[in-house]
PDB file of C-alpha atoms in Angstrom:
ATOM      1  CA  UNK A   1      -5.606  24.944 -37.059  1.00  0.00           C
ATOM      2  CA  UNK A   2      -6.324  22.344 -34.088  1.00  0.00           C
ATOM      3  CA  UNK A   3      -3.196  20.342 -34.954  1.00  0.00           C
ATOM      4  CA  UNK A   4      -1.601  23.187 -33.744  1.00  0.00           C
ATOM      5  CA  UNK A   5      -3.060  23.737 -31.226  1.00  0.00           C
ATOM      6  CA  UNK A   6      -3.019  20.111 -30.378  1.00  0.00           C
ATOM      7  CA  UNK A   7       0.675  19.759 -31.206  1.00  0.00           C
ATOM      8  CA  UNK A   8       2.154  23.513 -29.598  1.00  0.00           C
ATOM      9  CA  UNK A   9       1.851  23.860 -26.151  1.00  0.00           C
ATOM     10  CA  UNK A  10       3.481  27.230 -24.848  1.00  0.00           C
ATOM     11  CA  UNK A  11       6.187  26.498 -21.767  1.00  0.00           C
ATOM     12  CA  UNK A  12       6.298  29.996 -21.183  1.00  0.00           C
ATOM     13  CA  UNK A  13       2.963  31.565 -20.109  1.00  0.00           C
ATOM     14  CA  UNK A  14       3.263  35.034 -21.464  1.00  0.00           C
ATOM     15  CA  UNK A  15       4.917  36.121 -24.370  1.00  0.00           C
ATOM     16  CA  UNK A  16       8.538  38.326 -23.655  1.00  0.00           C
ATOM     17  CA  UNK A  17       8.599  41.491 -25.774  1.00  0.00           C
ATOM     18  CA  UNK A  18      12.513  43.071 -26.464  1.00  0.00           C
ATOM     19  CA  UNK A  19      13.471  46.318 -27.188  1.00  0.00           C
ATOM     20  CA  UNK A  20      12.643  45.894 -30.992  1.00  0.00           C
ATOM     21  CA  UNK A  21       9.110  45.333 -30.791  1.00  0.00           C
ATOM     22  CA  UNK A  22       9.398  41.539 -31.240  1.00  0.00           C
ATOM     23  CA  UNK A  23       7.793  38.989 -29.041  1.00  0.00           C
ATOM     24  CA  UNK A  24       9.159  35.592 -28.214  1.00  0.00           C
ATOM     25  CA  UNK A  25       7.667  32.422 -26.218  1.00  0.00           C
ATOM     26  CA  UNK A  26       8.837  28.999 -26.075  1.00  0.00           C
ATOM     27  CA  UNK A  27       6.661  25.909 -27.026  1.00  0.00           C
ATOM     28  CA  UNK A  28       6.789  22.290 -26.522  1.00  0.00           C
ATOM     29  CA  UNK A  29       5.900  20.462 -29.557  1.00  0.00           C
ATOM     30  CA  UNK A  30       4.574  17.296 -29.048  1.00  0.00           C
ATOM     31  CA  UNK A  31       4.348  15.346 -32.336  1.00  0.00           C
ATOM     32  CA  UNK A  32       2.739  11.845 -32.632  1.00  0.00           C
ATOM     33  CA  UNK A  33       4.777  10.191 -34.395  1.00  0.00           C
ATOM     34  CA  UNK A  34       8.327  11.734 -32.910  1.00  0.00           C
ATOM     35  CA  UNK A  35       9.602  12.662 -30.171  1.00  0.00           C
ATOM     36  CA  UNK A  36       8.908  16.189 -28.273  1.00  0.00           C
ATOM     37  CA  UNK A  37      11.138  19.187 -29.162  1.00  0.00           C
ATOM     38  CA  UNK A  38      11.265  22.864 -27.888  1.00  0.00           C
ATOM     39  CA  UNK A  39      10.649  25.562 -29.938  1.00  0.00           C
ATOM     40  CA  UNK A  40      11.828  29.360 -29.437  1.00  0.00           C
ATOM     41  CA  UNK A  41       8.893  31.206 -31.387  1.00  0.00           C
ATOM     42  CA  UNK A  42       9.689  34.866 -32.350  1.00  0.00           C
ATOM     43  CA  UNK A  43       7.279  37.273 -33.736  1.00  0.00           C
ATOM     44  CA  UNK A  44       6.925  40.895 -35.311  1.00  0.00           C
ATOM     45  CA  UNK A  45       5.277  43.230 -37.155  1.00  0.00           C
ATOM     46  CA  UNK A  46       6.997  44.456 -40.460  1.00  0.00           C
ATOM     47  CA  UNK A  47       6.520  48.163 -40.457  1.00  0.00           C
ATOM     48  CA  UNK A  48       7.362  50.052 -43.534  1.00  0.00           C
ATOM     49  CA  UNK A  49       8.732  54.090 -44.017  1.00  0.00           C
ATOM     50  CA  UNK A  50       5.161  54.456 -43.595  1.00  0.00           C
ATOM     51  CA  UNK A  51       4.340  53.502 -40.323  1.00  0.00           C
ATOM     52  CA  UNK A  52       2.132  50.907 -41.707  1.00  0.00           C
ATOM     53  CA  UNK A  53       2.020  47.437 -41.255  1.00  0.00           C
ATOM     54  CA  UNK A  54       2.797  45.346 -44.659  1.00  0.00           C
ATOM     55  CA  UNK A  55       3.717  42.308 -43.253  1.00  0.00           C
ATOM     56  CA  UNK A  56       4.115  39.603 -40.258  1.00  0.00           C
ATOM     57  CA  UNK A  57       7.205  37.761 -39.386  1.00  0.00           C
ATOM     58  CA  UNK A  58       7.588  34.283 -37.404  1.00  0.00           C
ATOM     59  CA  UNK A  59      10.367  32.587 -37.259  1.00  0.00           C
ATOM     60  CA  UNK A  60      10.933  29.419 -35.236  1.00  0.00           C
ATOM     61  CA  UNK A  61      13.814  27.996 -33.815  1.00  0.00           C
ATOM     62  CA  UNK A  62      14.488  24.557 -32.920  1.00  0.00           C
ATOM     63  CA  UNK A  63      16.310  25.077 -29.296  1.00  0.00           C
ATOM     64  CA  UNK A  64      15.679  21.311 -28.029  1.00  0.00           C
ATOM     65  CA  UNK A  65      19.228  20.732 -28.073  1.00  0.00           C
ATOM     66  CA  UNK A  66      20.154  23.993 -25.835  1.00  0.00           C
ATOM     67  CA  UNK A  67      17.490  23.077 -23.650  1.00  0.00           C
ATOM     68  CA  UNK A  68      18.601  19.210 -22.752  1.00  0.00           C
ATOM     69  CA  UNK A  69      22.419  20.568 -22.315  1.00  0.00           C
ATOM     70  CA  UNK A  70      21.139  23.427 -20.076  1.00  0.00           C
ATOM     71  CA  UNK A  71      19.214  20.550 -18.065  1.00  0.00           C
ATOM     72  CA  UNK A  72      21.719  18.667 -18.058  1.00  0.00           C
ATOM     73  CA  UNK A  73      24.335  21.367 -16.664  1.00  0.00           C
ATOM     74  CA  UNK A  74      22.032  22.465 -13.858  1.00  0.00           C
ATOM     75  CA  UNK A  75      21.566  18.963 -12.904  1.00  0.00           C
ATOM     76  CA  UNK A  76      25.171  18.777 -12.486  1.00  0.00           C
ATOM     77  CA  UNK A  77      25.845  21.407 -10.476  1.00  0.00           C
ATOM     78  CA  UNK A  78      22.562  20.377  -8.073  1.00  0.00           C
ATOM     79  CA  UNK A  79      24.123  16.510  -7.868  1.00  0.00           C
ATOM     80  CA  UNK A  80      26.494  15.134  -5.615  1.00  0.00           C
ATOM     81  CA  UNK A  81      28.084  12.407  -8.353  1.00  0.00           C
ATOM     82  CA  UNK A  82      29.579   9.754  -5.487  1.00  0.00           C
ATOM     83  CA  UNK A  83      25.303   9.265  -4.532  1.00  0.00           C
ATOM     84  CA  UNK A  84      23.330  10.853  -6.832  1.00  0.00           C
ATOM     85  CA  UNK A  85      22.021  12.882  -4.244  1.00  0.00           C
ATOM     86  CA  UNK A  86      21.767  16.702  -4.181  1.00  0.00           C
ATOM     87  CA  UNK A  87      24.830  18.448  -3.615  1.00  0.00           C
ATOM     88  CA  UNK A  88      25.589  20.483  -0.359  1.00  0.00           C
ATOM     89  CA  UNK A  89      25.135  24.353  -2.617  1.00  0.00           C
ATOM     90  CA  UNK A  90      21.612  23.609  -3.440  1.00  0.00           C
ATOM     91  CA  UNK A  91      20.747  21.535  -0.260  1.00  0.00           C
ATOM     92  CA  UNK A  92      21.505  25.154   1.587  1.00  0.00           C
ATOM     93  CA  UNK A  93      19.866  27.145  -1.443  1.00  0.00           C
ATOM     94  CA  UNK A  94      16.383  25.125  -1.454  1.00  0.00           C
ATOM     95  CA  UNK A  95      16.515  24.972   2.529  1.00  0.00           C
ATOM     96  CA  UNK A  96      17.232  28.911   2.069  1.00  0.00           C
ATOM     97  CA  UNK A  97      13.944  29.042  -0.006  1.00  0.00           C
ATOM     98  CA  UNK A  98      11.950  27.247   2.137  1.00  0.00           C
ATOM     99  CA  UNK A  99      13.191  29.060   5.607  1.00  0.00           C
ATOM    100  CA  UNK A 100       9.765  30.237   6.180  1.00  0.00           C
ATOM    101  CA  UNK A 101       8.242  26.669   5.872  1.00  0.00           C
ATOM    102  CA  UNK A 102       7.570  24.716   9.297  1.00  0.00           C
ATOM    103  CA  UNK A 103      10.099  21.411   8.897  1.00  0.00           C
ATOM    104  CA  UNK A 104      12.160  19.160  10.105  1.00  0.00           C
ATOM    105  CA  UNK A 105      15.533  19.270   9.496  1.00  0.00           C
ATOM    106  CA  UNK A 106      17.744  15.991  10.217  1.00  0.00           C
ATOM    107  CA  UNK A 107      21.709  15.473  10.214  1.00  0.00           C
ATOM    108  CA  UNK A 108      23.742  12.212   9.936  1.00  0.00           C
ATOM    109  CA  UNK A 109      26.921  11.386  10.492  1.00  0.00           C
ATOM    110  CA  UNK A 110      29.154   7.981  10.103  1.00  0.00           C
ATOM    111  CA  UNK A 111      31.060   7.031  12.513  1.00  0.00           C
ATOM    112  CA  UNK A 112      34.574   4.997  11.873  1.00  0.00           C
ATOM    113  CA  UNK A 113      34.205   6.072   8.364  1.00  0.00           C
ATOM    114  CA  UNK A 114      37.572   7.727   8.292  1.00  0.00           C
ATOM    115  CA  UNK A 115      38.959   4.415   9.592  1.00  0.00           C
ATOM    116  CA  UNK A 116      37.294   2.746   6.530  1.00  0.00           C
ATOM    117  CA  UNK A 117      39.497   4.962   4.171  1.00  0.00           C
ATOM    118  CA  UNK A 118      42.728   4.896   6.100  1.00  0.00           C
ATOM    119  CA  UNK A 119      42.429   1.254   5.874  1.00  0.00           C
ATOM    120  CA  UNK A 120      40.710  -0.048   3.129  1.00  0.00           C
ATOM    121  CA  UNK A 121      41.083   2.748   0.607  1.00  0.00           C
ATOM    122  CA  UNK A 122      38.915   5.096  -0.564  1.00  0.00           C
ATOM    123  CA  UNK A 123      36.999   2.758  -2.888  1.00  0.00           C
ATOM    124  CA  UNK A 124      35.594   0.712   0.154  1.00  0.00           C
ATOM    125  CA  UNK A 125      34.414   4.298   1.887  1.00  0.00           C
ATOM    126  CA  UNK A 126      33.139   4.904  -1.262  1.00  0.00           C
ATOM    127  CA  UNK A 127      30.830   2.194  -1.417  1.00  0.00           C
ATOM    128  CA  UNK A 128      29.585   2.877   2.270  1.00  0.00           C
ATOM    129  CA  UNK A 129      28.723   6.254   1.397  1.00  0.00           C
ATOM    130  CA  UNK A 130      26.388   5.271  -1.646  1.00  0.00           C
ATOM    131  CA  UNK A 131      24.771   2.868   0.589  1.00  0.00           C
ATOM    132  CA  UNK A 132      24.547   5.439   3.236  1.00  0.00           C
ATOM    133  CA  UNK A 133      22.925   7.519   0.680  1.00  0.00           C
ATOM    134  CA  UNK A 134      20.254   4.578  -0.646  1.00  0.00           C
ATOM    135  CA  UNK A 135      19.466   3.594   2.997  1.00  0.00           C
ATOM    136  CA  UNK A 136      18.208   7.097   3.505  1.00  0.00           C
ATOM    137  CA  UNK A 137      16.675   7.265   0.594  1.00  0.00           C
ATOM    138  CA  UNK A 138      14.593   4.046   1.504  1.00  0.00           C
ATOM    139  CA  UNK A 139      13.871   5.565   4.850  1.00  0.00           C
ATOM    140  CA  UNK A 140      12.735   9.128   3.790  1.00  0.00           C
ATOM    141  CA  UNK A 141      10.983   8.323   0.165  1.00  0.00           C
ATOM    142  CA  UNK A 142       9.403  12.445   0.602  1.00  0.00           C
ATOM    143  CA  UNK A 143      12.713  14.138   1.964  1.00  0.00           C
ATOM    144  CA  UNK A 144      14.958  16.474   0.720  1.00  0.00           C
ATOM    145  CA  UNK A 145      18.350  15.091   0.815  1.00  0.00           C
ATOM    146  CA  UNK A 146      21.384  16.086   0.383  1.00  0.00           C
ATOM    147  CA  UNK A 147      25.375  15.017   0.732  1.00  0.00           C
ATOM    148  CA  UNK A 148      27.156  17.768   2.837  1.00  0.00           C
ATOM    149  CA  UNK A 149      30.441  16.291   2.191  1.00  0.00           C
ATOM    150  CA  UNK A 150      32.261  13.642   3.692  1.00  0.00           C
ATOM    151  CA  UNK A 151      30.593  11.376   5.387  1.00  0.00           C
ATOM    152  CA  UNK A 152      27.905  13.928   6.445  1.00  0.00           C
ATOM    153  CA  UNK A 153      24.510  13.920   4.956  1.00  0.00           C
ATOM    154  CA  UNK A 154      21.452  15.636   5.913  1.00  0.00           C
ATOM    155  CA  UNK A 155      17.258  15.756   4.669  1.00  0.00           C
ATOM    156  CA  UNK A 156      14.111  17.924   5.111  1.00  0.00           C
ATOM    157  CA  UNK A 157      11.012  16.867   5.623  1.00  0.00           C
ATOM    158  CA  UNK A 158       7.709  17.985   6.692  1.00  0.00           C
ATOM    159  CA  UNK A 159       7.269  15.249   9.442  1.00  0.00           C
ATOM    160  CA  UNK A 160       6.687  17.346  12.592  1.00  0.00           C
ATOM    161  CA  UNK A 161       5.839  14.287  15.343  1.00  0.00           C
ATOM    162  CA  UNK A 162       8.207  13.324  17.335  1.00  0.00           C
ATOM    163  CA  UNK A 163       7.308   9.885  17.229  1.00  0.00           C
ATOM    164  CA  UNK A 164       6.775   9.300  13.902  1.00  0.00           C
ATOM    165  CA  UNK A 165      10.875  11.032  13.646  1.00  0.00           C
ATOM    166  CA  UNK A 166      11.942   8.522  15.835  1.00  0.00           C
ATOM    167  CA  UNK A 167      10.558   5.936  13.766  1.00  0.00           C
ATOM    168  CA  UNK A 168      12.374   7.047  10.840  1.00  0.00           C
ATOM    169  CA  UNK A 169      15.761   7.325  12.977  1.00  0.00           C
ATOM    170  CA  UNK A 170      14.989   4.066  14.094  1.00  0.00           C
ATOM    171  CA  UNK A 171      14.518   2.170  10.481  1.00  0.00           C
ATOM    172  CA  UNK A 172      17.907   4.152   8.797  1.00  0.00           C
ATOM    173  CA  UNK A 173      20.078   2.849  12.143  1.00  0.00           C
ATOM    174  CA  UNK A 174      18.490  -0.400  11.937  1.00  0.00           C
ATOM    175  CA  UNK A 175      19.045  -0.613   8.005  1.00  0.00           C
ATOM    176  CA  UNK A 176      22.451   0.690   8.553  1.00  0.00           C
ATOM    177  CA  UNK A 177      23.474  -1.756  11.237  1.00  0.00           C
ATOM    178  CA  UNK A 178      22.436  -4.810   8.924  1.00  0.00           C
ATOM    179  CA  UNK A 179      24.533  -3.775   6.399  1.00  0.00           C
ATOM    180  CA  UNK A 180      27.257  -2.825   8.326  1.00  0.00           C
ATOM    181  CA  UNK A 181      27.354  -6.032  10.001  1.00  0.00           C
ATOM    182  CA  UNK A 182      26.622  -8.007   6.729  1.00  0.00           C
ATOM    183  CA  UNK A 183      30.385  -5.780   5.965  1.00  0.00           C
ATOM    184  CA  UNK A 184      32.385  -6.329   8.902  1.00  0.00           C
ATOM    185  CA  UNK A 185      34.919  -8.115   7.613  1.00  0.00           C
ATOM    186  CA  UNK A 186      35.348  -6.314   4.602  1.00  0.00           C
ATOM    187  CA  UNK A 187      35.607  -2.562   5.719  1.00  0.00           C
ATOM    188  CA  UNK A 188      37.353  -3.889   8.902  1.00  0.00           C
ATOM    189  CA  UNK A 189      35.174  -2.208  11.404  1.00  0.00           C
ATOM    190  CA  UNK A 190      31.745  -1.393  11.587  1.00  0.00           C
ATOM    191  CA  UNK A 191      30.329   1.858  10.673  1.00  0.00           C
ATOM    192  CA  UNK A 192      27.457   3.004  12.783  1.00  0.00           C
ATOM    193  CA  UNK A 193      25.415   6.577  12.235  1.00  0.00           C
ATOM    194  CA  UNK A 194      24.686   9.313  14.572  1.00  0.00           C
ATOM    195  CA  UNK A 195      21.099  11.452  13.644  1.00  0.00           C
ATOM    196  CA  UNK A 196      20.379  14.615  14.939  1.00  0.00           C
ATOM    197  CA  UNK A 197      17.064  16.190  14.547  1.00  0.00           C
ATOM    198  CA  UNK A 198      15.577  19.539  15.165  1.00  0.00           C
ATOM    199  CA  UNK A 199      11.837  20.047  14.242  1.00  0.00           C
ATOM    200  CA  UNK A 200      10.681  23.537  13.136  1.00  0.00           C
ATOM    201  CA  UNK A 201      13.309  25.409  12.027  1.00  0.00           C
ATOM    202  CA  UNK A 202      12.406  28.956  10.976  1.00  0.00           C
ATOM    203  CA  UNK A 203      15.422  30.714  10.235  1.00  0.00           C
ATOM    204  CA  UNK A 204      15.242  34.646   9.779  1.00  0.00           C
ATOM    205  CA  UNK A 205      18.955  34.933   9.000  1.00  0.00           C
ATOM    206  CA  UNK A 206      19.558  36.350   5.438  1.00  0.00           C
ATOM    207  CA  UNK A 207      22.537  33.304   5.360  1.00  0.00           C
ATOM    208  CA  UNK A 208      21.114  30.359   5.915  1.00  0.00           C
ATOM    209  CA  UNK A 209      24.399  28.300   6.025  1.00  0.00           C
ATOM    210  CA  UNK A 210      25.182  30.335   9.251  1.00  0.00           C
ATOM    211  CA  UNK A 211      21.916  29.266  10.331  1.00  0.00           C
ATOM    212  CA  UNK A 212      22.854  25.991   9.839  1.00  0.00           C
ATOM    213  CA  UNK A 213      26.633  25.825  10.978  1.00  0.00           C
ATOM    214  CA  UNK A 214      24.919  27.371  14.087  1.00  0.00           C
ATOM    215  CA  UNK A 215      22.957  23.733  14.432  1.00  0.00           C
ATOM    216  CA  UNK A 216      26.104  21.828  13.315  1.00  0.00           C
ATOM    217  CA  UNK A 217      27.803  21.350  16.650  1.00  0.00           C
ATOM    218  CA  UNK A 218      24.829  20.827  19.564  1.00  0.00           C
ATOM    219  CA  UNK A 219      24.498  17.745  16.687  1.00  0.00           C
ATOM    220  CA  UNK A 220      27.718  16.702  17.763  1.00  0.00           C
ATOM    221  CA  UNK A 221      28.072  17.736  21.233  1.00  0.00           C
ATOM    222  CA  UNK A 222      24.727  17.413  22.313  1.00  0.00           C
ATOM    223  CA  UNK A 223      24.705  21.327  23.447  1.00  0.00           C
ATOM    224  CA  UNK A 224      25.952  24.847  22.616  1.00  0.00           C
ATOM    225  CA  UNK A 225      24.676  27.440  24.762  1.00  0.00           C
ATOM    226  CA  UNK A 226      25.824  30.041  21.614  1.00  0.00           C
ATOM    227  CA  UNK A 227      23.380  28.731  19.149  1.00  0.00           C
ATOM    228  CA  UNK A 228      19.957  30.308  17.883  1.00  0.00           C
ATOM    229  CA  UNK A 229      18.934  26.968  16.563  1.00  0.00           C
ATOM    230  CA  UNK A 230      17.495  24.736  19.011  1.00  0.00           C
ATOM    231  CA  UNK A 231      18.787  21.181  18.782  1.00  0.00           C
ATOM    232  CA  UNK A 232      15.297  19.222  19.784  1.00  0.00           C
ATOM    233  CA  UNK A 233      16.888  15.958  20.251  1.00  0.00           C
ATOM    234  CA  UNK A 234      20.416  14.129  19.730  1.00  0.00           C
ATOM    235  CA  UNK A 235      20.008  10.286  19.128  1.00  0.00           C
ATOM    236  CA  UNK A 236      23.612   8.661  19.270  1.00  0.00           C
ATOM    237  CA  UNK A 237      24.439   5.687  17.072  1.00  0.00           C
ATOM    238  CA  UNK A 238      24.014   2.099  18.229  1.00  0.00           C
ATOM    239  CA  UNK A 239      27.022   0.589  19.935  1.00  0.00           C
ATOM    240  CA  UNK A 240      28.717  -1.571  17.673  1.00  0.00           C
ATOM    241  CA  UNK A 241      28.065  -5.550  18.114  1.00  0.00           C
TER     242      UNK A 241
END
């Protein structure tokens, strides 16, 4: 009937066949009046001491509920909670996935952040981190970012000219400064950034977080004549005002 079709729309492209002959496929049903659910649809022959077909089973199963608590799992797991933004396990897992993509791979640190937290608590370093995380955010709308730990956060994106980096660099230091300085007096000092960038990165290595540990310090010490991944350019945090 058309409302079916209209209404069923398979999720799963091809049908899965188990060991008992029966077939199963998923479909998102798409009502008008309510809202979506997901549908596990199996279906099988009934074969009788005969060989012969005598019958046709289908039997659907509402699985909407399974679904959203899967989702909501996986999006748990992939989330740093402090930001919202994705945690360090599947920063290094989708970066793993895309090693064979040309990118550009960028690294932040805060500076005086510890000081922040001896001082003022963790509550106050908490706050600077989610605004760390929102300025970058504003200044990379098509990265991939992700929270590292700490006060270390790092993105992808497919931005290749060095100019157009710097202008990036240049708007999250700038943001970052403002509301730094807007803070002063509450955090007690003012946090500045550090941004390392390194554009290109093809990594061949079948760990990528060695890969990347391998970038980690010429970020921080400008050079490393041990690492295999080239560290393009260091840019160094403002001075603080």
């Amino acid at each position: 009937d058309s409302w079916v079709k209209e209404s069923f729309k398979p999720i799963d492209k091809v049908p899965v066949q188990d060991d008992m002959g029966a077939t199963q496929q998923e479909f998102l049903y798409v009502p008008k009046e309510y809202d979506e659910r997901i549908f596990n649809l199996i279906e099988k022959d009934i074969i009788d001491g005969f060989d012969h077909t005598i019958g046709y089973m289908s039997l659907f199963n509402d699985i909407t509920m399974q679904r959203s608590m899967e989702n909501m799992l996986v999006e748990a797991m992939n989330t740093d909670a402090l930001t919202g933004l994705h945690s360090r396990r599947y920063f290094y897992d989708t970066a793993r996935n895309r090693s064979d993509e040309a990118m550009t791979f960028l690294y932040m640190d805060l500076d005086h952040f510890k000081e922040v937290n001896d001082r003022q608590g963790h509550d106050k370093g908490d706050e600077i981190l989610r605004e760390a995380a929102k300025i970058i955010c504003e200044c990379l709308p098509e990265a991939f970012v992700g929270r590292l730990g700490g006060d270390e956060f790092a993105a992808i994106i497919t931005t290749h000219e060095v100019g157009d980096i710097q202008k990036l660099i240049d708007e999250f230091e700038a943001k970052m400064s403002d509301f730094a300085g807007q803070n002063v007096e509450i955090f007690g000092v003012k946090v500045s950034a550090a941004i390392g960038y390194s554009p290109y990165i093809r990594s061949s290595d079948s760990d990528f977080s060695q890969s990347y540990l391998a970038f980690c310090p010429p970020i921080c010490t400008e050079s490393s004549p041990g690492s295999s991944m080239p560290v393009v350019s260091f840019m160094p945090s403002r001075p603080a005002q």
